[in-house]
Amino acid sequence: MEGKQGAVVMTPSSAPPANPVAQMQARFKELETGFRAWLTKQPTAVEAAIVTATSAAQGAFIGALMGSLTSDPSSAIPTPPPNAPGLNPQAMASLKQAQAFAGGPLVQARNFAVMTGTNAGISCAMKRVRGVEDMQSSMVAAFGSGAMFSLVSGMGGPNQAINAVTSGLFFALVQGGLFKVGQKFSQPPADDVLYSRTKGMLTNLGLQNYEKNFKKGLLNDATLPLLTDSALRDVNIPPGPRLLILDHIQRNTDTRKR
């Protein structure tokens, strides 16, 4: 419709339609944030079980996809009978190890599901118990991942216990090396060192968009135990995220001690 001075006024019916892709992304982000907030309120065992299951499902999908895109080299390797005369135990162990890393979609899906699920579950439990995510926790999770992979895949010789420990140690050492390399090449800026725990808390709650609000108000790691609703309101954080942040701090004994 036209105003008194000839200006064209946009009516609701003439407004541009909303982008359905953007709406779907916003809805998915909202559901993800709500799920993460709900998950942090669950007992450690429940959170670890859910994280293990979801990570195992993702790993199985990736493994099946990789197995379907590559040929199965294990099918071309003849498997001799276990009681064949003159069979070298070391050769048989090497054959099983090669078959464990090869295989079709089902084998790869199983292997990736076990490795990713175990790693994610142990990492989640260690983080809840210790309150930090460091190299020690990462190496413990990698050890469990390697041990479970060895047991499920049947890799190695007849002594499964020793093979599981050996594989776990190998995975842990590799993960420790990767963790050190990652720390060396991804050192945060000097200012971000003061906000490392704050950033981790906001990421776990799905509220990383409010990191700039914390920095603007100089609310760093040292002020986490002192945070109040009025302090969060002063840096323009909405009521819902304020409740999640204060609830997280109240339940996190390590933060309150600091």
Short mmCIF file of C-alpha atoms in Angstrom, two decimals:
data_model
loop_
_atom_site.label_atom_id
_atom_site.label_comp_id
_atom_site.label_asym_id
_atom_site.label_seq_id
_atom_site.Cartn_x
_atom_site.Cartn_y
_atom_site.Cartn_z
CA MET A 1 0.00 0.00 0.00
CA GLU A 2 1.11 3.65 -0.52
CA GLY A 3 1.57 6.14 2.30
CA LYS A 4 0.54 9.76 2.29
CA GLN A 5 3.81 10.83 0.64
CA GLY A 6 3.83 8.11 -1.97
CA ALA A 7 6.22 5.76 -0.09
CA VAL A 8 5.68 2.08 -0.63
CA VAL A 9 5.09 0.14 2.58
CA MET A 10 5.90 -3.58 2.65
CA THR A 11 2.99 -5.65 3.85
CA PRO A 12 3.49 -9.02 5.54
CA SER A 13 2.31 -10.79 2.39
CA SER A 14 4.92 -8.99 0.25
CA ALA A 15 7.89 -9.77 2.56
CA PRO A 16 10.51 -12.09 1.07
CA PRO A 17 10.01 -15.74 2.06
CA ALA A 18 12.32 -17.18 4.67
CA ASN A 19 15.13 -19.41 3.47
CA PRO A 20 14.08 -23.01 4.25
CA VAL A 21 17.72 -24.16 4.40
CA ALA A 22 18.56 -21.47 6.95
CA GLN A 23 15.47 -22.37 8.96
CA MET A 24 16.46 -26.04 8.95
CA GLN A 25 20.02 -25.21 10.02
CA ALA A 26 18.76 -23.00 12.84
CA ARG A 27 16.36 -25.69 13.98
CA PHE A 28 19.08 -28.33 13.91
CA LYS A 29 21.41 -26.06 15.88
CA GLU A 30 18.69 -25.46 18.44
CA LEU A 31 18.07 -29.20 18.84
CA GLU A 32 21.80 -29.89 19.12
CA THR A 33 22.20 -27.22 21.80
CA GLY A 34 19.26 -28.57 23.76
CA PHE A 35 20.56 -32.14 23.50
CA ARG A 36 24.02 -31.16 24.72
CA ALA A 37 22.56 -29.21 27.61
CA TRP A 38 20.39 -32.20 28.56
CA LEU A 39 23.33 -34.58 28.23
CA THR A 40 25.54 -32.60 30.61
CA LYS A 41 22.88 -32.97 33.34
CA GLN A 42 22.85 -36.78 33.12
CA PRO A 43 24.97 -39.11 35.29
CA THR A 44 28.43 -39.92 34.01
CA ALA A 45 27.49 -43.49 33.05
CA VAL A 46 24.47 -42.33 31.03
CA GLU A 47 26.41 -39.61 29.20
CA ALA A 48 29.29 -41.99 28.44
CA ALA A 49 26.90 -44.66 27.13
CA ILE A 50 25.10 -42.22 24.83
CA VAL A 51 28.36 -40.73 23.54
CA THR A 52 29.73 -44.23 22.93
CA ALA A 53 26.65 -45.30 20.99
CA THR A 54 26.48 -42.19 18.81
CA SER A 55 30.21 -42.22 18.08
CA ALA A 56 30.12 -45.94 17.28
CA ALA A 57 27.28 -45.33 14.82
CA GLN A 58 29.26 -42.58 13.11
CA GLY A 59 32.36 -44.77 12.99
CA ALA A 60 30.38 -47.68 11.54
CA PHE A 61 29.04 -45.46 8.79
CA ILE A 62 32.52 -44.16 7.92
CA GLY A 63 33.99 -47.68 7.99
CA ALA A 64 31.24 -49.11 5.80
CA LEU A 65 31.69 -46.27 3.34
CA MET A 66 35.44 -46.80 3.16
CA GLY A 67 35.02 -50.56 2.84
CA SER A 68 32.56 -50.15 -0.02
CA LEU A 69 34.83 -47.73 -1.91
CA THR A 70 37.90 -49.97 -1.72
CA SER A 71 38.37 -53.54 -2.81
CA ASP A 72 38.63 -56.25 -0.17
CA PRO A 73 42.28 -57.37 -0.21
CA SER A 74 41.64 -60.01 2.46
CA SER A 75 39.51 -62.00 0.03
CA ALA A 76 42.57 -62.55 -2.16
CA ILE A 77 44.63 -63.85 0.78
CA PRO A 78 44.16 -67.60 1.23
CA THR A 79 43.68 -68.63 4.85
CA PRO A 80 45.37 -71.94 5.63
CA PRO A 81 43.77 -74.30 8.17
CA PRO A 82 45.04 -73.70 11.72
CA ASN A 83 46.43 -77.26 12.03
CA ALA A 84 48.21 -77.29 8.68
CA PRO A 85 51.60 -79.07 8.82
CA GLY A 86 54.63 -76.78 8.89
CA LEU A 87 52.54 -73.70 9.64
CA ASN A 88 54.66 -70.88 11.05
CA PRO A 89 52.90 -69.26 14.05
CA GLN A 90 54.49 -65.91 13.26
CA ALA A 91 53.26 -66.08 9.67
CA MET A 92 49.76 -66.95 10.86
CA ALA A 93 49.82 -64.00 13.28
CA SER A 94 50.91 -61.65 10.48
CA LEU A 95 48.13 -63.00 8.27
CA LYS A 96 45.50 -62.33 10.92
CA GLN A 97 46.88 -58.85 11.44
CA ALA A 98 46.61 -58.11 7.72
CA GLN A 99 43.05 -59.42 7.65
CA ALA A 100 42.13 -57.30 10.66
CA PHE A 101 43.07 -54.09 8.85
CA ALA A 102 41.47 -55.21 5.59
CA GLY A 103 38.00 -56.48 4.80
CA GLY A 104 34.74 -55.44 3.23
CA PRO A 105 32.17 -52.91 4.43
CA LEU A 106 30.94 -55.01 7.36
CA VAL A 107 34.43 -55.68 8.69
CA GLN A 108 35.48 -52.05 8.36
CA ALA A 109 32.21 -50.85 9.91
CA ARG A 110 32.80 -53.13 12.90
CA ASN A 111 36.42 -52.02 13.32
CA PHE A 112 35.66 -48.30 13.08
CA ALA A 113 32.61 -48.60 15.35
CA VAL A 114 34.65 -50.29 18.06
CA MET A 115 37.55 -47.84 17.83
CA THR A 116 35.55 -44.61 17.68
CA GLY A 117 32.90 -45.69 20.18
CA THR A 118 35.40 -46.88 22.79
CA ASN A 119 37.58 -43.81 22.37
CA ALA A 120 34.69 -41.37 22.67
CA GLY A 121 33.12 -43.16 25.65
CA ILE A 122 36.34 -43.30 27.68
CA SER A 123 37.18 -39.68 26.78
CA CYS A 124 33.74 -38.56 27.95
CA ALA A 125 34.00 -40.45 31.27
CA MET A 126 37.53 -39.18 31.91
CA LYS A 127 36.51 -35.61 31.23
CA ARG A 128 33.57 -35.81 33.63
CA VAL A 129 35.66 -37.44 36.37
CA ARG A 130 38.86 -35.36 36.00
CA GLY A 131 37.28 -32.12 34.78
CA VAL A 132 39.95 -31.61 32.12
CA GLU A 133 40.74 -32.90 28.65
CA ASP A 134 44.51 -33.39 28.47
CA MET A 135 47.09 -35.78 27.02
CA GLN A 136 46.68 -38.32 29.83
CA SER A 137 42.95 -38.68 29.21
CA SER A 138 43.54 -38.86 25.47
CA MET A 139 46.13 -41.63 25.86
CA VAL A 140 43.90 -43.66 28.20
CA ALA A 141 41.07 -43.46 25.68
CA ALA A 142 43.41 -44.47 22.87
CA PHE A 143 44.67 -47.44 24.92
CA GLY A 144 41.11 -48.69 25.42
CA SER A 145 40.35 -48.15 21.75
CA GLY A 146 43.38 -50.15 20.64
CA ALA A 147 42.74 -52.97 23.11
CA MET A 148 39.10 -53.34 22.06
CA PHE A 149 40.05 -53.27 18.39
CA SER A 150 42.54 -56.09 18.98
CA LEU A 151 39.99 -58.22 20.82
CA VAL A 152 37.17 -57.71 18.32
CA SER A 153 39.26 -58.11 15.17
CA GLY A 154 41.20 -61.12 16.42
CA MET A 155 44.46 -59.47 15.44
CA GLY A 156 47.68 -61.22 16.39
CA GLY A 157 48.44 -64.65 17.80
CA PRO A 158 46.54 -66.91 20.17
CA ASN A 159 47.31 -64.89 23.32
CA GLN A 160 44.59 -62.26 23.02
CA ALA A 161 45.34 -60.59 26.37
CA ILE A 162 48.95 -59.78 25.47
CA ASN A 163 47.91 -58.66 21.98
CA ALA A 164 45.25 -56.37 23.43
CA VAL A 165 47.75 -54.73 25.81
CA THR A 166 50.32 -54.36 23.03
CA SER A 167 47.80 -52.81 20.64
CA GLY A 168 46.53 -50.51 23.38
CA LEU A 169 50.03 -49.30 24.18
CA PHE A 170 50.72 -48.69 20.50
CA PHE A 171 47.52 -46.68 20.07
CA ALA A 172 48.26 -44.71 23.27
CA LEU A 173 51.81 -43.83 22.18
CA VAL A 174 50.63 -42.72 18.76
CA GLN A 175 47.86 -40.62 20.30
CA GLY A 176 50.29 -39.06 22.78
CA GLY A 177 52.62 -38.11 19.94
CA LEU A 178 49.79 -36.63 17.92
CA PHE A 179 48.59 -34.70 20.96
CA LYS A 180 52.05 -33.19 21.48
CA VAL A 181 52.36 -32.27 17.80
CA GLY A 182 48.91 -30.71 17.83
CA GLN A 183 49.78 -28.65 20.91
CA LYS A 184 52.99 -27.45 19.28
CA PHE A 185 51.35 -26.26 16.07
CA SER A 186 48.11 -24.93 17.55
CA GLN A 187 49.23 -22.73 20.41
CA PRO A 188 46.41 -20.30 21.21
CA PRO A 189 47.02 -16.55 21.22
CA ALA A 190 48.27 -15.12 24.49
CA ASP A 191 44.89 -13.55 25.28
CA ASP A 192 43.02 -16.84 24.73
CA VAL A 193 45.05 -18.59 27.45
CA LEU A 194 42.97 -16.75 30.04
CA TYR A 195 39.77 -18.10 28.47
CA SER A 196 40.67 -21.77 27.88
CA ARG A 197 38.33 -23.22 30.54
CA THR A 198 35.65 -20.67 29.70
CA LYS A 199 35.80 -21.61 26.04
CA GLY A 200 35.63 -25.31 26.88
CA MET A 201 32.57 -24.76 29.08
CA LEU A 202 30.74 -22.77 26.41
CA THR A 203 31.59 -25.36 23.75
CA ASN A 204 30.28 -28.23 25.90
CA LEU A 205 27.04 -26.34 26.44
CA GLY A 206 26.70 -25.40 22.77
CA LEU A 207 26.99 -21.71 23.65
CA GLN A 208 30.26 -20.88 21.90
CA ASN A 209 28.57 -17.92 20.20
CA TYR A 210 28.71 -16.06 23.54
CA GLU A 211 32.49 -16.31 23.87
CA LYS A 212 32.82 -12.74 22.59
CA ASN A 213 30.45 -11.59 25.34
CA PHE A 214 32.73 -13.06 27.99
CA LYS A 215 35.80 -11.44 26.48
CA LYS A 216 34.05 -8.09 26.17
CA GLY A 217 33.17 -8.18 29.86
CA LEU A 218 36.62 -9.54 30.85
CA LEU A 219 34.97 -12.65 32.32
CA ASN A 220 37.86 -15.09 32.07
CA ASP A 221 38.75 -18.40 33.76
CA ALA A 222 39.57 -16.70 37.06
CA THR A 223 36.06 -15.24 37.32
CA LEU A 224 34.15 -18.46 36.57
CA PRO A 225 33.53 -19.38 40.24
CA LEU A 226 32.36 -15.80 40.89
CA LEU A 227 29.83 -15.56 38.07
CA THR A 228 26.33 -14.39 38.95
CA ASP A 229 23.17 -13.86 36.96
CA SER A 230 23.63 -10.08 37.03
CA ALA A 231 27.20 -10.36 35.74
CA LEU A 232 26.07 -12.48 32.80
CA ARG A 233 23.18 -10.13 32.17
CA ASP A 234 25.58 -7.18 32.03
CA VAL A 235 27.36 -8.76 29.04
CA ASN A 236 24.04 -9.26 27.21
CA ILE A 237 23.68 -13.04 27.60
CA PRO A 238 20.00 -14.13 27.37
CA PRO A 239 18.20 -15.82 30.30
CA GLY A 240 18.30 -19.38 28.92
CA PRO A 241 22.08 -19.51 28.37
CA ARG A 242 22.60 -17.78 31.74
CA LEU A 243 20.75 -20.58 33.52
CA LEU A 244 22.77 -23.26 31.69
CA ILE A 245 26.08 -21.57 32.52
CA LEU A 246 25.27 -21.06 36.21
CA ASP A 247 23.95 -24.63 36.52
CA HIS A 248 27.12 -26.00 34.91
CA ILE A 249 29.35 -24.03 37.31
CA GLN A 250 27.29 -25.13 40.30
CA ARG A 251 27.61 -28.82 39.36
CA ASN A 252 31.30 -28.62 38.41
CA THR A 253 33.16 -29.04 41.69
CA ASP A 254 36.53 -28.36 40.09
CA THR A 255 35.39 -24.95 38.84
CA ARG A 256 33.91 -24.01 42.20
CA LYS A 257 37.14 -24.97 44.00
CA ARG A 258 39.14 -22.78 41.67
#
